C-alpha cells in the first residue's frame, strides 16, 4: 500500500480509502456479514482510512462500520464521518448527532469530522449555526480530532470555505469526467496550496467509468496497448495528481477490493506518461459525447413524494444513450414503468414538478426538466408496447401488492 501524508497533522493515510456508501446488500439491507469481511479484508491489506456518514444506507452505514471495527480493527484505522446540514433543524442538534454517531461507531472520537456535502447555501446555514465554534468545542472535548468538509458546490464557494477556517482536509468529487465540475482541478490545487489534505469521492463516477463501457471508450482502451481494467485507468488518473491524499472507493465485491489494492501500490503521483494521459483524455471525450445527465446515483434527492426513482431513471436514460442496447434498455425501463421489481411504478411520468428534489442534488441537475426528457424518450409507445411481453416473462415480485 502507498501512503500519503496529511500536511497539517502528519498522518500517513493509505491512498485507497474504504467508502461505506455502497456496501454489499441483501435485498434492501446491508449484507452485514459480507460487508464486515470486506472492510476487514481491505484493512488487513493496508487500508487505514474509512469513510461514512449518517445518511448512507438509510442510517445503517455507521452502525455497520462500528461492528466491522471491533476485534482490534478500530486501532488500525482513521474514521471519517460527517455532520449533514440537511439533517439539522437548529444548532442544538449538532452535539446530539455527534453523540449518536460515536455511539453507532462504538468509539469515543472521530478522527476526521466533515461538514457534509457543503455548497454555498448549506455553508451559510452552518455559519448561522456557529458550526466552527461547535467543531472547536468537539475538538477540545476530544470527540473529534480533525475538522474538514466535503463539497458539492461551485468553485467560488469552495475557495471561500477553504479560506474560512483552519481545516485539515476537504473531500471533493473528482474523476476524469469532472475536471471542471464543482471544485474540479482548480479547487484541488487551491486546497493543496493551502496545505489541506484532499480526499476524493466518486473517482469512478458512481461506477459509470468502470464495468461496462460505451463501445467507443472500449475501443480507445483496447487500442492503447495497455492491459488495464477501466477502473484501474480511472483510479490511476486520480492518483496521478500529487495533490490527492486519499481516494475513496465504494467497494462492494472482493474482486474489486483486491484489484484496487493492487493498483494502489503502483499508482504514484506523476507516474502516468503523456501517452497514457492522452488515452484517458480521449475516453473522457467519448463519454461526454454520450452521457445525457451527470447523475452519480448518490440518492440525496430521494425519496420523491410521487414515488419517482430519480437515480434509476437517469441511470437507465444514460445507459440508453451510451450503449447499443436500445431494446434491452427499454425493457428495463418497462419493468420500472410497471413496478414489477419494486411493487410500485417509479418512472419519470409520475413527476409532478414539485421541485422538492432539486435543492438536494449535489450535481445541480434540473431534475424535473431532465425527467421530462427521460419521459419523452422512454415513457412512449415503443416501451409501452413491450410491457405485456415483459410482464409475461417476469417472475412475480414478492413486493408486489395484489
Ligand atoms: S420534482 Fe418530480 S421528481 Fe422531484 S420530488 Fe417533485 S415529483 Fe419527485
Ligand atoms: S439526481 Fe442528483 S441527487 Fe439524485 S441521485 Fe442523481 S446526482 Fe444524486
Short mmCIF file of C-alpha atoms and ligand atoms in Angstrom, two decimals:
data_model
loop_
_atom_site.label_atom_id
_atom_site.label_comp_id
_atom_site.label_asym_id
_atom_site.label_seq_id
_atom_site.Cartn_x
_atom_site.Cartn_y
_atom_site.Cartn_z
CA UNK A 1 0.00 0.00 0.00
CA UNK A 2 1.13 3.51 -0.81
CA UNK A 3 0.65 6.14 1.92
CA UNK A 4 0.45 9.90 1.56
CA UNK A 5 0.94 12.43 4.35
CA UNK A 6 -1.69 14.84 5.64
CA UNK A 7 0.23 18.15 5.58
CA UNK A 8 -1.18 19.66 8.78
CA UNK A 9 -1.02 16.68 11.14
CA UNK A 10 1.49 14.25 9.63
CA UNK A 11 -0.98 11.33 9.47
CA UNK A 12 0.16 8.79 6.91
CA UNK A 13 -3.01 7.66 5.17
CA UNK A 14 -3.46 4.85 2.68
CA UNK A 15 -4.09 6.25 -0.79
CA UNK A 16 -7.06 3.89 -1.02
CA UNK A 17 -9.80 4.63 1.49
CA UNK A 18 -12.84 2.46 2.11
CA UNK A 19 -16.07 4.34 1.38
CA UNK A 20 -19.09 2.93 3.22
CA UNK A 21 -21.81 4.41 1.00
CA UNK A 22 -22.15 1.47 -1.40
CA UNK A 23 -21.73 -1.60 0.80
CA UNK A 24 -22.91 -5.01 -0.45
CA UNK A 25 -26.64 -5.53 0.06
CA UNK A 26 -29.05 -8.38 0.58
CA UNK A 27 -32.32 -7.06 -0.76
CA UNK A 28 -32.61 -3.52 0.58
CA UNK A 29 -30.43 -4.08 3.66
CA UNK A 30 -26.67 -4.19 4.05
CA UNK A 31 -25.31 -7.72 3.77
CA UNK A 32 -23.67 -7.35 7.17
CA UNK A 33 -21.54 -10.45 7.22
CA UNK A 34 -20.10 -9.76 3.79
CA UNK A 35 -19.63 -6.02 4.37
CA UNK A 36 -17.73 -6.62 7.61
CA UNK A 37 -15.49 -9.19 5.91
CA UNK A 38 -14.79 -6.79 3.06
CA UNK A 39 -13.90 -3.86 5.31
CA UNK A 40 -11.56 -6.08 7.33
CA UNK A 41 -10.03 -7.54 4.16
CA UNK A 42 -9.13 -4.03 2.99
CA UNK A 43 -7.70 -3.10 6.41
CA UNK A 44 -5.67 -6.34 6.50
CA UNK A 45 -4.11 -5.20 3.21
CA UNK A 46 -3.13 -1.76 4.48
CA UNK A 47 -6.21 0.48 4.14
CA UNK A 48 -6.25 2.78 7.16
CA UNK A 49 -8.93 5.35 6.26
CA UNK A 50 -12.66 4.54 6.36
CA UNK A 51 -15.39 6.99 5.44
CA UNK A 52 -19.06 7.04 6.35
CA UNK A 53 -21.95 9.45 7.09
CA UNK A 54 -25.34 9.42 8.77
CA UNK A 55 -27.45 9.19 5.58
CA UNK A 56 -25.56 6.31 3.96
CA UNK A 57 -27.62 3.12 3.71
CA UNK A 58 -30.59 4.81 5.39
CA UNK A 59 -28.62 5.43 8.59
CA UNK A 60 -27.14 1.92 8.82
CA UNK A 61 -23.64 2.56 7.44
CA UNK A 62 -22.15 3.98 10.66
CA UNK A 63 -23.61 1.14 12.72
CA UNK A 64 -22.17 -1.44 10.34
CA UNK A 65 -18.78 0.25 10.36
CA UNK A 66 -18.82 0.27 14.17
CA UNK A 67 -19.33 -3.50 14.09
CA UNK A 68 -16.64 -4.04 11.45
CA UNK A 69 -14.11 -2.17 13.57
CA UNK A 70 -14.46 -4.45 16.60
CA UNK A 71 -11.86 -7.14 17.37
CA UNK A 72 -8.95 -4.70 17.25
CA UNK A 73 -9.73 -3.10 13.88
CA UNK A 74 -10.62 0.33 15.35
CA UNK A 75 -6.99 0.97 16.29
CA UNK A 76 -5.82 0.25 12.76
CA UNK A 77 -7.83 2.99 11.03
CA UNK A 78 -8.76 6.63 11.00
CA UNK A 79 -12.53 7.07 10.92
CA UNK A 80 -14.09 9.88 8.90
CA UNK A 81 -17.76 10.66 9.40
CA UNK A 82 -19.88 13.67 8.64
CA UNK A 83 -22.33 16.21 10.01
CA UNK A 84 -25.09 16.61 7.42
CA UNK A 85 -26.55 20.16 7.29
CA UNK A 86 -29.81 18.87 5.81
CA UNK A 87 -30.46 16.83 8.98
CA UNK A 88 -30.17 19.86 11.26
CA UNK A 89 -33.12 21.93 12.45
CA UNK A 90 -31.23 24.02 14.99
CA UNK A 91 -27.71 24.34 16.46
CA UNK A 92 -28.62 22.11 19.42
CA UNK A 93 -28.92 19.18 17.00
CA UNK A 94 -25.17 19.24 16.27
CA UNK A 95 -23.83 17.81 19.57
CA UNK A 96 -26.75 15.36 19.75
CA UNK A 97 -25.97 13.99 16.29
CA UNK A 98 -22.25 13.71 17.06
CA UNK A 99 -23.01 11.75 20.24
CA UNK A 100 -25.28 9.33 18.38
CA UNK A 101 -22.66 8.89 15.64
CA UNK A 102 -19.94 7.98 18.16
CA UNK A 103 -22.33 5.55 19.79
CA UNK A 104 -23.14 3.88 16.47
CA UNK A 105 -19.44 3.76 15.55
CA UNK A 106 -18.62 2.33 19.00
CA UNK A 107 -15.79 4.80 19.51
CA UNK A 108 -15.12 7.84 21.70
CA UNK A 109 -13.84 10.02 18.84
CA UNK A 110 -13.99 10.52 15.09
CA UNK A 111 -10.51 11.08 13.66
CA UNK A 112 -11.83 13.21 10.82
CA UNK A 113 -15.16 15.00 11.07
CA UNK A 114 -16.56 16.64 7.96
CA UNK A 115 -19.35 19.08 7.31
CA UNK A 116 -21.23 17.08 4.75
CA UNK A 117 -21.84 17.98 1.09
CA UNK A 118 -21.41 21.72 1.53
CA UNK A 119 -22.31 24.25 -1.11
CA UNK A 120 -22.86 28.00 -0.80
CA UNK A 121 -26.33 27.63 0.72
CA UNK A 122 -25.61 24.91 3.28
CA UNK A 123 -22.39 26.70 4.29
CA UNK A 124 -24.47 29.81 5.08
CA UNK A 125 -26.83 27.68 7.15
CA UNK A 126 -23.93 26.14 9.07
CA UNK A 127 -22.36 29.55 9.68
CA UNK A 128 -25.70 30.68 11.10
CA UNK A 129 -25.48 27.71 13.49
CA UNK A 130 -21.94 28.82 14.51
CA UNK A 131 -20.61 25.48 13.40
CA UNK A 132 -16.95 26.46 13.76
CA UNK A 133 -17.45 27.06 17.47
CA UNK A 134 -19.14 23.67 17.71
CA UNK A 135 -16.22 21.98 15.92
CA UNK A 136 -13.66 23.70 18.18
CA UNK A 137 -15.54 22.56 21.28
CA UNK A 138 -15.85 18.99 19.96
CA UNK A 139 -12.08 19.04 19.36
CA UNK A 140 -11.39 20.40 22.84
CA UNK A 141 -13.63 17.66 24.29
CA UNK A 142 -11.69 15.02 22.37
CA UNK A 143 -14.75 13.91 20.38
CA UNK A 144 -13.24 14.81 17.03
CA UNK A 145 -9.60 15.16 16.11
CA UNK A 146 -9.51 16.90 12.71
CA UNK A 147 -12.16 19.06 11.08
CA UNK A 148 -12.89 19.18 7.38
CA UNK A 149 -15.71 19.36 4.89
CA UNK A 150 -16.99 17.57 1.84
CA UNK A 151 -18.16 19.67 -1.05
CA UNK A 152 -20.57 19.64 -3.97
CA UNK A 153 -20.96 23.31 -4.90
CA UNK A 154 -19.19 25.71 -7.25
CA UNK A 155 -15.52 26.76 -7.26
CA UNK A 156 -16.08 30.24 -5.82
CA UNK A 157 -17.90 28.89 -2.75
CA UNK A 158 -15.26 26.17 -2.41
CA UNK A 159 -12.46 28.72 -2.14
CA UNK A 160 -14.47 30.79 0.32
CA UNK A 161 -14.98 27.76 2.58
CA UNK A 162 -11.32 26.69 2.32
CA UNK A 163 -10.32 30.18 3.49
CA UNK A 164 -12.91 30.38 6.29
CA UNK A 165 -11.24 28.02 8.76
CA UNK A 166 -8.03 26.18 9.56
CA UNK A 167 -9.36 22.93 8.01
CA UNK A 168 -7.11 19.89 8.00
CA UNK A 169 -8.79 18.36 4.97
CA UNK A 170 -11.56 18.53 2.44
CA UNK A 171 -13.31 15.96 0.29
CA UNK A 172 -14.25 16.65 -3.32
CA UNK A 173 -15.77 14.80 -6.24
CA UNK A 174 -13.04 14.22 -8.80
CA UNK A 175 -12.58 11.93 -11.77
CA UNK A 176 -11.58 12.32 -15.40
CA UNK A 177 -15.08 13.43 -16.42
CA UNK A 178 -15.31 16.09 -13.72
CA UNK A 179 -12.11 18.09 -14.12
CA UNK A 180 -14.12 21.28 -14.45
CA UNK A 181 -17.17 20.39 -12.38
CA UNK A 182 -17.71 21.60 -8.79
CA UNK A 183 -14.28 22.19 -7.15
CA UNK A 184 -12.55 20.45 -10.08
CA UNK A 185 -8.82 20.62 -10.80
CA UNK A 186 -8.67 24.31 -9.83
CA UNK A 187 -10.22 23.53 -6.42
CA UNK A 188 -7.93 20.54 -5.88
CA UNK A 189 -4.86 22.68 -6.50
CA UNK A 190 -6.21 25.55 -4.41
CA UNK A 191 -6.90 23.34 -1.37
CA UNK A 192 -3.49 21.67 -1.67
CA UNK A 193 -1.79 25.09 -1.90
CA UNK A 194 -3.40 25.89 1.48
CA UNK A 195 -1.96 22.64 2.91
CA UNK A 196 -5.28 20.79 3.10
CA UNK A 197 -5.31 17.06 2.59
CA UNK A 198 -7.70 16.31 -0.27
CA UNK A 199 -9.84 13.17 -0.19
CA UNK A 200 -11.51 12.19 -3.44
CA UNK A 201 -15.03 10.81 -3.78
CA UNK A 202 -16.70 9.45 -6.90
CA UNK A 203 -13.39 8.53 -8.62
CA UNK A 204 -15.39 6.15 -10.85
CA UNK A 205 -18.38 8.48 -11.12
CA UNK A 206 -20.75 6.12 -9.36
CA UNK A 207 -19.42 3.15 -11.38
CA UNK A 208 -20.02 4.71 -14.81
CA UNK A 209 -16.25 4.72 -15.54
CA UNK A 210 -15.83 1.07 -14.57
CA UNK A 211 -17.53 -2.13 -15.64
CA UNK A 212 -19.41 -1.95 -18.89
CA UNK A 213 -18.21 0.80 -21.22
CA UNK A 214 -19.63 2.58 -24.24
CA UNK A 215 -18.31 0.96 -27.42
CA UNK A 216 -16.18 3.96 -28.38
CA UNK A 217 -14.48 4.11 -24.96
CA UNK A 218 -13.82 0.37 -25.06
CA UNK A 219 -12.19 0.74 -28.47
CA UNK A 220 -9.88 3.50 -27.24
CA UNK A 221 -8.73 1.49 -24.21
CA UNK A 222 -8.36 -1.63 -26.40
CA UNK A 223 -6.13 0.19 -28.88
CA UNK A 224 -3.95 1.74 -26.15
CA UNK A 225 -1.67 -1.28 -25.81
CA UNK A 226 -2.09 -1.40 -22.01
CA UNK A 227 -3.72 -4.34 -20.22
CA UNK A 228 -5.80 -2.47 -17.66
CA UNK A 229 -9.39 -2.52 -16.50
CA UNK A 230 -11.41 0.71 -16.90
CA UNK A 231 -11.45 1.07 -13.07
CA UNK A 232 -7.65 0.89 -13.00
CA UNK A 233 -7.38 3.60 -15.66
CA UNK A 234 -9.77 5.88 -13.78
CA UNK A 235 -8.12 5.38 -10.38
CA UNK A 236 -4.60 5.77 -11.78
CA UNK A 237 -5.66 9.07 -13.32
CA UNK A 238 -6.81 10.41 -9.93
CA UNK A 239 -3.76 9.13 -8.04
CA UNK A 240 -1.52 10.67 -10.69
CA UNK A 241 -2.31 14.05 -9.08
CA UNK A 242 0.23 14.77 -6.30
CA UNK A 243 -2.35 17.00 -4.57
CA UNK A 244 -4.59 13.96 -3.88
CA UNK A 245 -4.23 12.32 -0.47
CA UNK A 246 -6.84 9.53 -0.31
CA UNK A 247 -9.17 8.15 -2.98
CA UNK A 248 -12.39 6.76 -1.56
CA UNK A 249 -13.80 3.82 -3.39
CA UNK A 250 -17.25 2.43 -2.57
CA UNK A 251 -16.17 -1.19 -2.99
CA UNK A 252 -18.69 -4.00 -2.57
CA UNK A 253 -17.10 -7.00 -4.26
CA UNK A 254 -14.00 -8.83 -3.07
CA UNK A 255 -12.53 -8.83 -6.59
CA UNK A 256 -12.87 -5.01 -6.77
CA UNK A 257 -11.15 -4.62 -3.43
CA UNK A 258 -8.22 -6.81 -4.46
CA UNK A 259 -7.88 -5.07 -7.82
CA UNK A 260 -7.95 -1.59 -6.27
CA UNK A 261 -5.44 -2.62 -3.60
CA UNK A 262 -3.09 -3.80 -6.32
CA UNK A 263 -3.46 -0.60 -8.34
CA UNK A 264 -2.89 1.49 -5.20
CA UNK A 265 0.58 0.02 -4.79
CA UNK A 266 1.99 1.41 -8.00
CA UNK A 267 -0.17 4.44 -8.87
CA UNK A 268 2.35 7.05 -7.77
CA UNK A 269 2.00 10.82 -8.25
CA UNK A 270 3.00 11.99 -11.75
CA UNK A 271 3.55 8.40 -12.85
CA UNK A 272 1.37 8.50 -15.99
CA UNK A 273 3.10 9.20 -19.30
CA UNK A 274 1.76 11.78 -21.81
CA UNK A 275 0.66 8.82 -23.92
CA UNK A 276 -1.39 7.31 -21.07
CA UNK A 277 -2.93 10.69 -20.26
CA UNK A 278 -3.92 11.10 -23.91
CA UNK A 279 -5.77 7.76 -23.75
CA UNK A 280 -7.80 8.93 -20.75
CA UNK A 281 -8.47 12.27 -22.41
CA UNK A 282 -9.91 10.53 -25.49
CA UNK A 283 -12.08 8.23 -23.34
CA UNK A 284 -13.40 11.24 -21.40
CA UNK A 285 -14.35 12.94 -24.66
CA UNK A 286 -16.17 9.80 -25.80
CA UNK A 287 -18.20 9.66 -22.57
CA UNK A 288 -19.06 13.35 -22.71
CA UNK A 289 -20.47 12.93 -26.19
CA UNK A 290 -22.85 10.20 -24.98
CA UNK A 291 -23.87 10.91 -21.41
CA UNK A 292 -27.07 12.95 -21.08
CA UNK A 293 -27.44 13.51 -17.31
CA UNK A 294 -24.45 13.88 -14.94
CA UNK A 295 -26.17 11.85 -12.19
CA UNK A 296 -23.82 9.92 -9.88
CA UNK A 297 -26.60 7.82 -8.29
CA UNK A 298 -25.91 9.26 -4.81
CA UNK A 299 -29.64 9.24 -3.93
CA UNK A 300 -29.62 12.52 -1.98
CA UNK A 301 -32.69 13.62 -3.98
CA UNK A 302 -34.73 10.69 -2.67
CA UNK A 303 -37.40 9.92 -1.62
CA UNK A 304 -39.65 11.62 -4.14
CA UNK A 305 -43.20 12.15 -2.81
CA UNK A 306 -44.59 10.85 -6.11
CA UNK A 307 -42.51 7.70 -5.95
CA UNK A 308 -40.17 8.53 -8.86
CA UNK A 309 -36.93 6.59 -8.54
CA UNK A 310 -34.84 9.53 -9.75
CA UNK A 311 -31.36 7.91 -9.91
CA UNK A 312 -32.75 4.82 -11.57
CA UNK A 313 -34.49 6.88 -14.24
CA UNK A 314 -31.29 8.77 -15.03
CA UNK A 315 -29.20 5.64 -14.95
CA UNK A 316 -31.41 3.85 -17.49
CA UNK A 317 -31.60 7.00 -19.63
CA UNK A 318 -27.80 7.31 -19.68
CA UNK A 319 -27.45 3.61 -20.44
CA UNK A 320 -29.90 4.06 -23.30
CA UNK A 321 -27.78 6.82 -24.78
CA UNK A 322 -24.37 5.27 -24.11
CA UNK A 323 -24.80 1.69 -25.24
CA UNK A 324 -26.09 -0.02 -28.37
CA UNK A 325 -28.74 -1.94 -26.48
CA UNK A 326 -31.84 0.12 -27.08
CA UNK A 327 -34.37 -2.72 -26.88
CA UNK A 328 -32.85 -4.21 -23.75
CA UNK A 329 -32.73 -0.80 -22.06
CA UNK A 330 -36.32 -0.09 -22.99
CA UNK A 331 -37.21 -3.45 -21.47
CA UNK A 332 -35.53 -2.47 -18.20
CA UNK A 333 -37.45 0.80 -18.25
CA UNK A 334 -40.70 -1.05 -18.89
CA UNK A 335 -40.05 -3.09 -15.73
CA UNK A 336 -39.85 0.18 -13.77
CA UNK A 337 -42.94 1.57 -15.55
CA UNK A 338 -44.93 -1.40 -14.33
CA UNK A 339 -43.36 -1.53 -10.86
CA UNK A 340 -42.51 -5.17 -11.37
CA UNK A 341 -39.42 -5.11 -9.14
CA UNK A 342 -40.30 -2.52 -6.50
CA UNK A 343 -44.04 -3.17 -6.25
CA UNK A 344 -44.94 0.34 -7.48
CA UNK A 345 -44.22 2.23 -10.72
CA UNK A 346 -41.30 4.64 -10.30
CA UNK A 347 -40.94 6.15 -13.77
CA UNK A 348 -40.40 9.75 -14.93
CA UNK A 349 -44.05 10.31 -15.93
CA UNK A 350 -45.02 10.39 -12.22
CA UNK A 351 -43.08 13.61 -11.64
CA UNK A 352 -45.42 16.49 -10.68
CA UNK A 353 -42.66 19.09 -10.91
CA UNK A 354 -42.92 19.96 -7.20
CA UNK A 355 -39.19 20.81 -7.11
CA UNK A 356 -38.59 19.19 -3.71
CA UNK A 357 -35.71 17.10 -5.02
CA UNK A 358 -33.82 19.87 -6.80
CA UNK A 359 -32.11 21.57 -3.84
CA UNK A 360 -30.72 18.24 -2.62
CA UNK A 361 -28.83 17.38 -5.79
CA UNK A 362 -25.08 17.92 -5.37
CA UNK A 363 -24.70 17.86 -9.14
CA UNK A 364 -27.20 20.72 -9.50
CA UNK A 365 -29.21 18.77 -12.03
CA UNK A 366 -32.54 20.31 -13.00
CA UNK A 367 -34.23 17.03 -12.08
CA UNK A 368 -37.84 17.73 -13.20
CA UNK A 369 -36.59 19.12 -16.51
CA UNK A 370 -34.34 16.12 -17.15
CA UNK A 371 -37.14 13.77 -16.14
CA UNK A 372 -39.24 15.33 -18.91
CA UNK A 373 -36.51 14.32 -21.35
CA UNK A 374 -36.44 10.79 -19.89
CA UNK A 375 -40.21 10.61 -20.23
CA UNK A 376 -40.05 11.80 -23.85
CA UNK A 377 -37.50 9.13 -24.76
CA UNK A 378 -38.56 6.18 -22.64
CA UNK A 379 -42.18 6.55 -21.49
CA UNK A 380 -43.53 6.31 -25.02
CA UNK A 381 -45.43 3.81 -27.14
CA UNK A 382 -42.28 1.85 -28.03
CA UNK A 383 -41.66 1.00 -24.37
CA UNK A 384 -45.36 0.52 -23.60
CA UNK A 385 -45.66 -1.95 -26.48
CA UNK A 386 -43.09 -4.14 -24.71
CA UNK A 387 -44.95 -4.17 -21.39
CA UNK A 388 -47.28 -7.18 -21.90
CA UNK A 389 -44.40 -9.33 -23.19
CA UNK A 390 -42.15 -8.38 -20.30
CA UNK A 391 -44.92 -8.92 -17.77
CA UNK A 392 -45.33 -12.48 -19.00
CA UNK A 393 -41.56 -13.07 -18.79
CA UNK A 394 -41.08 -11.66 -15.28
CA UNK A 395 -41.40 -13.76 -12.13
CA UNK A 396 -43.94 -12.17 -9.77
CA UNK A 397 -42.23 -9.82 -7.29
CA UNK A 398 -42.77 -10.68 -3.64
CA UNK A 399 -43.06 -6.92 -3.03
CA UNK A 400 -45.96 -6.63 -5.45
CA UNK A 401 -49.25 -5.69 -3.80
CA UNK A 402 -52.22 -7.60 -5.15
S1 LIG B 1 -39.88 17.44 -8.84
FE1 LIG B 1 -40.65 15.46 -9.55
S2 LIG B 1 -39.02 14.02 -9.10
FE2 LIG B 1 -38.61 15.85 -7.88
S3 LIG B 1 -39.54 15.41 -5.90
FE3 LIG B 1 -41.06 16.52 -7.12
S4 LIG B 1 -42.29 14.94 -8.11
FE4 LIG B 1 -40.41 13.96 -7.35
S1 LIG B 2 -30.19 13.37 -9.40
FE1 LIG B 2 -28.60 14.33 -8.16
S2 LIG B 2 -29.13 13.85 -6.03
FE2 LIG B 2 -30.30 12.48 -7.33
S3 LIG B 2 -29.07 10.64 -7.46
FE3 LIG B 2 -28.53 11.89 -9.22
S4 LIG B 2 -26.77 13.10 -8.58
FE4 LIG B 2 -27.69 12.25 -6.71
#
